[in-house]
Coordinates of C-alpha atoms in Angstrom, one line a residue:
M44 CA -0.2 -0.4 0.1
Y45 CA 1.4 3.5 -0.2
S46 CA 3.2 5.6 2.0
G47 CA 1.1 8.8 3.8
N48 CA 3.9 11.2 2.2
Y49 CA 2.7 9.6 -0.3
L50 CA -0.9 9.8 0.0
L51 CA -0.6 13.8 1.0
L52 CA 1.6 14.4 -2.1
L53 CA -0.8 12.8 -4.4
S54 CA -3.7 14.7 -2.7
L55 CA -2.1 18.4 -3.4
T56 CA -0.9 17.3 -7.0
T57 CA -5.1 16.4 -7.3
L58 CA -5.9 19.4 -6.1
L59 CA -3.3 21.6 -8.0
H60 CA -4.3 20.1 -11.7
T61 CA -8.1 19.1 -11.1
P62 CA -9.8 21.6 -14.2
T63 CA -12.4 24.0 -12.2
L64 CA -15.9 23.6 -14.1
A65 CA -14.9 27.3 -16.2
A66 CA -12.1 24.7 -18.0
T67 CA -13.5 22.3 -18.1
V68 CA -16.6 24.4 -19.8
A69 CA -13.8 26.1 -21.6
D70 CA -12.3 23.1 -23.2
A71 CA -15.9 22.2 -24.5
T72 CA -16.5 24.7 -26.2
A73 CA -12.9 24.9 -27.8
P74 CA -12.5 24.8 -31.6
L75 CA -12.9 21.1 -33.0
N76 CA -10.4 19.1 -34.2
T77 CA -12.6 17.4 -36.9
N78 CA -10.3 14.7 -37.2
R79 CA -11.1 14.1 -33.6
P80 CA -13.7 13.4 -32.2
A81 CA -15.5 15.9 -29.8
A82 CA -16.8 12.4 -27.4
I83 CA -16.8 8.8 -28.0
F84 CA -20.0 7.7 -26.8
A85 CA -20.9 4.0 -26.6
F86 CA -23.5 1.1 -26.6
G87 CA -24.3 -3.0 -27.0
D88 CA -22.8 -5.3 -24.5
S89 CA -20.0 -6.2 -22.7
I90 CA -17.1 -5.6 -25.4
L91 CA -18.5 -2.1 -24.5
D92 CA -18.9 -1.9 -20.6
P93 CA -17.0 -0.8 -18.6
G94 CA -18.7 -1.5 -15.1
N95 CA -22.9 -0.1 -15.9
N96 CA -24.2 -3.5 -14.3
N97 CA -22.3 -3.6 -11.1
D98 CA -25.6 -2.1 -9.1
L99 CA -27.4 -3.9 -10.2
L100 CA -29.3 -7.6 -8.8
T101 CA -27.7 -9.6 -12.1
N102 CA -24.9 -12.5 -12.1
C103 CA -23.3 -10.2 -15.3
H104 CA -20.9 -9.0 -13.0
S105 CA -17.2 -8.2 -13.5
N106 CA -16.2 -6.2 -11.0
H107 CA -13.6 -8.7 -9.3
K108 CA -10.6 -10.3 -9.4
P109 CA -9.1 -11.7 -11.2
Y110 CA -11.0 -9.0 -13.7
G111 CA -8.8 -5.9 -14.4
M112 CA -5.7 -7.1 -13.4
N113 CA -4.2 -5.1 -16.1
L114 CA -5.9 -2.1 -15.4
D115 CA -3.9 1.5 -13.3
G116 CA -4.4 -0.3 -10.1
Q117 CA -4.7 -3.5 -10.6
K118 CA -8.9 -2.9 -9.4
P119 CA -11.4 -4.7 -11.3
S120 CA -14.4 -2.4 -12.9
G121 CA -16.9 -4.3 -13.7
R122 CA -14.8 -4.8 -18.1
F123 CA -14.8 -7.6 -18.7
S124 CA -11.1 -8.3 -19.0
N125 CA -7.8 -7.8 -17.6
G126 CA -7.0 -4.5 -19.0
K127 CA -8.7 -1.9 -21.1
L128 CA -11.8 -2.4 -23.6
P129 CA -11.5 -1.1 -27.4
M130 CA -12.7 2.4 -26.3
D131 CA -10.9 2.6 -23.2
I132 CA -8.1 2.0 -25.7
L133 CA -9.4 4.1 -28.7
I134 CA -9.8 7.4 -26.4
S135 CA -6.3 7.6 -24.9
N136 CA -4.7 6.5 -28.2
L137 CA -6.7 10.1 -29.5
G138 CA -5.5 11.9 -26.3
I139 CA -9.1 12.9 -25.0
K140 CA -9.0 10.8 -21.3
S141 CA -7.5 7.7 -19.8
I142 CA -10.9 5.7 -20.3
L143 CA -14.0 5.8 -21.4
P144 CA -16.1 5.2 -18.0
A145 CA -19.7 4.2 -17.0
F146 CA -21.9 6.4 -17.3
H147 CA -23.4 4.8 -14.3
D148 CA -20.1 5.0 -13.0
R149 CA -21.5 8.0 -9.4
T150 CA -18.1 9.6 -10.2
V151 CA -18.9 10.7 -13.5
N152 CA -20.1 14.1 -13.6
A153 CA -21.9 16.5 -15.9
E154 CA -19.0 17.9 -17.2
A155 CA -17.2 14.4 -17.5
L156 CA -20.5 13.3 -20.4
L157 CA -18.6 16.4 -22.3
T158 CA -16.3 13.9 -23.4
G159 CA -18.0 10.4 -23.6
V160 CA -19.6 7.5 -22.0
S161 CA -20.2 4.2 -22.5
F162 CA -24.5 3.1 -21.7
A163 CA -23.3 -0.3 -22.9
A164 CA -24.5 -3.5 -20.5
A165 CA -23.3 -7.1 -19.9
C166 CA -25.6 -9.7 -21.1
T167 CA -27.8 -7.3 -23.1
G168 CA -29.1 -8.4 -26.3
L169 CA -31.0 -6.2 -29.9
D170 CA -33.3 -9.3 -28.6
E171 CA -35.0 -8.4 -25.6
L172 CA -35.3 -11.8 -24.0
T173 CA -31.7 -11.2 -23.8
A174 CA -31.6 -8.7 -21.4
V175 CA -34.7 -9.8 -20.0
E176 CA -33.3 -12.9 -18.8
S177 CA -30.1 -11.5 -17.1
N178 CA -31.6 -8.8 -15.3
V179 CA -29.7 -6.2 -17.3
P180 CA -30.9 -2.8 -19.5
R181 CA -32.6 -3.1 -22.6
M182 CA -31.1 -1.0 -25.2
K183 CA -34.1 1.0 -25.2
D184 CA -33.0 1.8 -21.7
Q185 CA -29.3 2.8 -23.0
L186 CA -31.3 5.2 -25.4
K187 CA -33.3 7.1 -21.9
D188 CA -30.1 6.5 -20.3
F189 CA -28.2 8.8 -23.1
K190 CA -30.9 11.0 -23.4
D191 CA -30.6 11.9 -19.6
A192 CA -27.2 12.7 -20.4
V193 CA -28.1 15.2 -23.0
E194 CA -30.0 16.9 -21.2
R195 CA -27.4 17.2 -18.4
M196 CA -24.6 18.3 -20.9
Q197 CA -27.2 20.6 -22.5
K198 CA -27.2 22.2 -18.6
V199 CA -23.7 22.4 -18.4
V200 CA -22.7 24.3 -22.0
G201 CA -25.9 25.2 -23.5
M202 CA -27.8 23.5 -26.6
H203 CA -26.0 24.7 -29.4
E204 CA -23.0 23.6 -27.7
T205 CA -23.8 20.6 -27.2
G206 CA -25.4 19.5 -30.8
R207 CA -22.1 20.5 -32.2
I208 CA -20.4 17.8 -29.7
L209 CA -23.2 15.3 -30.5
E210 CA -22.4 16.3 -34.3
H211 CA -18.6 15.8 -33.7
S212 CA -18.7 12.6 -31.7
L213 CA -18.5 9.3 -32.3
F214 CA -21.3 6.5 -31.9
V215 CA -19.9 3.4 -31.6
V216 CA -22.5 0.4 -31.1
A217 CA -21.3 -3.9 -30.3
A218 CA -24.5 -6.2 -30.0
G219 CA -25.9 -9.5 -30.9
T220 CA -23.3 -11.8 -29.8
N221 CA -25.4 -12.8 -26.2
D222 CA -28.7 -13.5 -28.6
M223 CA -27.0 -15.7 -30.1
M224 CA -24.7 -17.1 -27.3
N225 CA -27.7 -17.0 -24.7
N226 CA -30.2 -17.3 -26.7
F227 CA -30.7 -19.0 -29.8
Y228 CA -28.6 -21.5 -29.5
T229 CA -29.8 -22.3 -25.6
V230 CA -32.7 -20.9 -25.1
P231 CA -36.3 -23.6 -26.5
A232 CA -38.6 -20.6 -27.2
R233 CA -36.5 -19.5 -29.6
K234 CA -36.3 -22.0 -31.6
T235 CA -39.6 -21.0 -33.0
Y236 CA -37.1 -18.8 -35.5
T237 CA -35.1 -20.2 -38.2
L238 CA -31.7 -18.9 -38.0
S239 CA -32.2 -16.5 -40.9
G240 CA -35.1 -15.3 -39.2
Y241 CA -33.7 -14.6 -36.4
H242 CA -31.3 -12.5 -37.7
D243 CA -33.7 -10.8 -39.4
M244 CA -35.5 -10.1 -36.4
L245 CA -31.9 -8.9 -34.8
L246 CA -30.6 -6.9 -37.9
G247 CA -33.9 -5.1 -37.7
K248 CA -34.0 -3.8 -33.7
L249 CA -30.4 -2.6 -34.3
E250 CA -31.6 -0.7 -37.5
T251 CA -34.2 1.0 -35.5
F252 CA -31.8 1.4 -32.9
I253 CA -29.4 3.2 -35.7
K254 CA -32.0 5.5 -36.7
R255 CA -33.2 6.6 -33.4
L256 CA -29.7 7.1 -31.9
V257 CA -29.6 9.5 -34.9
G258 CA -32.7 11.2 -33.8
Q259 CA -31.3 11.8 -30.9
G260 CA -28.4 14.1 -32.5
A261 CA -26.3 11.3 -33.6
V262 CA -24.5 12.5 -36.8
R263 CA -21.4 9.4 -37.0
V264 CA -22.2 5.6 -36.3
A265 CA -19.5 2.8 -36.2
V266 CA -21.1 -0.6 -36.2
A267 CA -19.5 -3.9 -34.9
G268 CA -20.5 -7.4 -36.7
L269 CA -20.3 -10.7 -34.6
P270 CA -16.9 -11.5 -34.3
P271 CA -16.5 -15.7 -34.8
I272 CA -18.7 -17.0 -31.7
G273 CA -17.9 -20.4 -32.7
C274 CA -14.2 -19.9 -32.2
L275 CA -15.1 -18.2 -28.5
P276 CA -13.6 -20.2 -26.0
A277 CA -17.2 -21.4 -24.7
Q278 CA -18.8 -22.1 -27.9
V279 CA -15.0 -24.8 -28.4
T280 CA -16.2 -26.2 -25.0
V281 CA -19.5 -27.1 -26.5
N282 CA -18.3 -27.8 -29.6
S283 CA -15.8 -30.3 -27.9
V284 CA -18.9 -31.9 -25.7
E285 CA -21.2 -31.7 -28.7
T286 CA -18.7 -33.9 -30.9
G287 CA -17.0 -36.1 -28.2
S288 CA -13.7 -34.5 -29.6
I289 CA -11.1 -33.9 -27.3
N290 CA -9.6 -31.8 -29.4
R291 CA -10.0 -27.8 -29.0
E292 CA -11.2 -26.6 -32.0
C293 CA -13.6 -23.8 -33.3
Y294 CA -17.0 -23.9 -34.0
A295 CA -17.1 -24.0 -37.4
K296 CA -21.3 -23.7 -37.9
H297 CA -21.3 -21.1 -35.5
N298 CA -18.8 -19.3 -36.7
Y299 CA -20.9 -19.7 -40.3
D300 CA -24.0 -18.0 -38.9
S301 CA -21.6 -14.7 -37.8
E302 CA -20.8 -14.4 -41.3
M303 CA -24.7 -14.3 -42.7
Y304 CA -25.1 -12.4 -40.0
N305 CA -22.1 -10.0 -40.8
A306 CA -22.6 -10.3 -44.8
K307 CA -27.1 -8.6 -43.9
L308 CA -25.6 -5.8 -41.5
Q309 CA -23.0 -4.7 -43.5
S310 CA -26.3 -4.4 -46.5
I311 CA -28.2 -1.8 -43.7
I312 CA -25.2 -0.5 -43.1
L313 CA -24.7 0.3 -46.8
K314 CA -28.7 1.0 -46.9
L315 CA -28.5 3.6 -43.6
Q316 CA -26.0 5.4 -45.7
L317 CA -28.2 5.9 -48.6
T318 CA -30.6 7.0 -47.3
M319 CA -28.9 9.7 -44.7
P320 CA -26.3 10.9 -46.7
K321 CA -26.2 13.9 -43.8
C322 CA -24.1 11.0 -41.6
R323 CA -21.7 8.8 -41.9
F324 CA -21.7 5.3 -41.2
A325 CA -19.2 2.4 -41.1
Y326 CA -19.4 -1.3 -40.6
V327 CA -16.1 -3.2 -37.2
D328 CA -15.0 -5.8 -38.8
I329 CA -13.9 -7.8 -36.0
Y330 CA -14.5 -10.5 -37.4
T331 CA -12.3 -11.0 -39.3
P332 CA -9.3 -10.0 -36.3
I333 CA -10.3 -12.2 -34.3
L334 CA -10.3 -14.9 -36.2
D335 CA -7.1 -14.4 -38.2
M336 CA -5.2 -13.8 -34.2
V337 CA -6.8 -17.3 -33.7
H338 CA -5.8 -19.5 -37.0
H339 CA -2.2 -17.2 -36.3
P340 CA -1.6 -16.2 -33.0
E341 CA 2.1 -16.2 -33.6
K342 CA 1.9 -13.5 -36.4
Y343 CA 0.3 -11.3 -33.1
G344 CA 2.7 -12.9 -30.4
F345 CA -0.4 -15.1 -29.1
E346 CA 0.6 -18.5 -27.7
R347 CA -2.8 -19.7 -26.2
T348 CA -5.9 -19.6 -28.6
H349 CA -9.1 -21.6 -27.8
E350 CA -9.0 -21.4 -24.4
G351 CA -9.2 -18.2 -22.1
C352 CA -7.0 -16.7 -19.3
C353 CA -8.5 -17.1 -16.5
G354 CA -9.5 -20.5 -15.0
S355 CA -9.3 -23.1 -17.1
G356 CA -10.1 -21.1 -20.0
S357 CA -12.5 -23.3 -21.0
V358 CA -16.7 -22.4 -19.2
E359 CA -15.0 -19.9 -17.0
I360 CA -16.9 -16.1 -17.2
G361 CA -18.3 -13.7 -14.9
L362 CA -19.4 -14.9 -11.5
M363 CA -17.3 -17.8 -12.5
C364 CA -13.9 -16.2 -13.3
N365 CA -12.9 -15.4 -9.9
K366 CA -10.3 -14.7 -7.0
D367 CA -10.2 -18.7 -6.9
S368 CA -9.7 -19.1 -10.2
L369 CA -6.2 -20.1 -11.3
T370 CA -5.7 -17.2 -13.2
C371 CA -2.0 -17.4 -16.0
T372 CA 0.3 -15.1 -15.4
D373 CA 0.8 -13.1 -18.8
P374 CA -2.6 -12.7 -20.4
S375 CA -0.4 -11.1 -22.7
K376 CA 0.1 -14.2 -24.7
Y377 CA -3.7 -15.1 -24.7
V378 CA -6.2 -14.1 -27.2
F379 CA -8.9 -14.7 -24.6
W380 CA -9.2 -13.8 -21.0
D381 CA -12.1 -15.2 -19.8
A382 CA -14.0 -17.9 -21.6
A383 CA -16.0 -15.5 -24.1
H384 CA -14.0 -12.3 -24.5
P385 CA -10.8 -11.5 -25.5
T386 CA -7.5 -10.2 -23.3
Q387 CA -6.2 -6.0 -23.3
A388 CA -3.8 -7.5 -26.3
A389 CA -6.6 -8.6 -29.0
Y390 CA -8.5 -5.5 -28.7
N391 CA -5.0 -3.7 -29.1
F392 CA -4.9 -5.0 -32.7
I393 CA -8.9 -4.5 -32.8
V394 CA -8.6 -0.9 -31.9
D395 CA -5.4 -0.1 -34.3
Q396 CA -7.5 -1.3 -36.8
F397 CA -9.6 0.6 -36.5
Q398 CA -7.7 3.9 -36.0
N399 CA -6.0 3.5 -39.1
T400 CA -8.8 2.1 -41.3
L401 CA -11.9 3.8 -40.5
L402 CA -11.8 6.6 -37.7
D403 CA -10.8 9.1 -40.6
R404 CA -13.6 8.3 -42.9
L405 CA -16.3 8.5 -40.2
M406 CA -14.6 11.6 -38.4
S407 CA -14.3 13.6 -42.2

């Protein structure tokens, strides 16, 4: 632990360097760098959730060790990884702030909203049943939270300036994985749908969500597709059980399902761009880079690809990945942190690709 002298020095330093409300507002109203987002606002599920579920009565928590073991202070925050999530990495790379906080973090005030927050909730989905089963916020609840955030921003900098910030902000949406893993593949009630029909239902809800987001001020929207679900360690385990194989291999059928979904999503993104030309939309491909990491780990410095760092790496997610779990000593050698979520090392590569290929076009 820190010494008393260190804490005193830290307190004095914080006091001297903490920006005042006036300074924060001045920064927000300064001329915007059009090549860099003014703020980042994230919506969706666990790959974008910094801890919005922490105070909820749900099993979808990760605010316990060993989660967050590589965050500053090694303190679990509610992020489903060993360290930063993609938008934490991006907002830090852009020099906006060090991490993207959760909207429901009690330390987040109105001034913090001016540079962005995440409204995402682990275990949620586009299908409302997915969220209801886990007792987590639905996607429409996240839109309500965003509306509340905008109203709080307006009280600080006014309606005009808030509109200007939103116009130059990056909005990121990532959802759908839980719908497939925790719902379509496992819940009998959803077997009334064909795979294609379920995809269409999800994508219809996603399209509606994006339109409502635009209606609330979004102009630049990045939408992530599904990952190679069949390569997530939990699904690799399912594949091994169903085939009776002792070899841990990607579940090819579930990967193909993701490819079908992503193809349809790209068509929707194109349609949105054509019908709303004043906005900027982008499909974010997370399928290809994750699949490449799994198949060619040596290119990225990885050594383990079909199991997570936490516990056995085959089934542990959330509460099952806990302080009693045996944890690897070097998560950077693993593609996955737990049985469903990538490590910060894997996210770094995904964010690099996004910055190098899509960000400038979105912000132009």
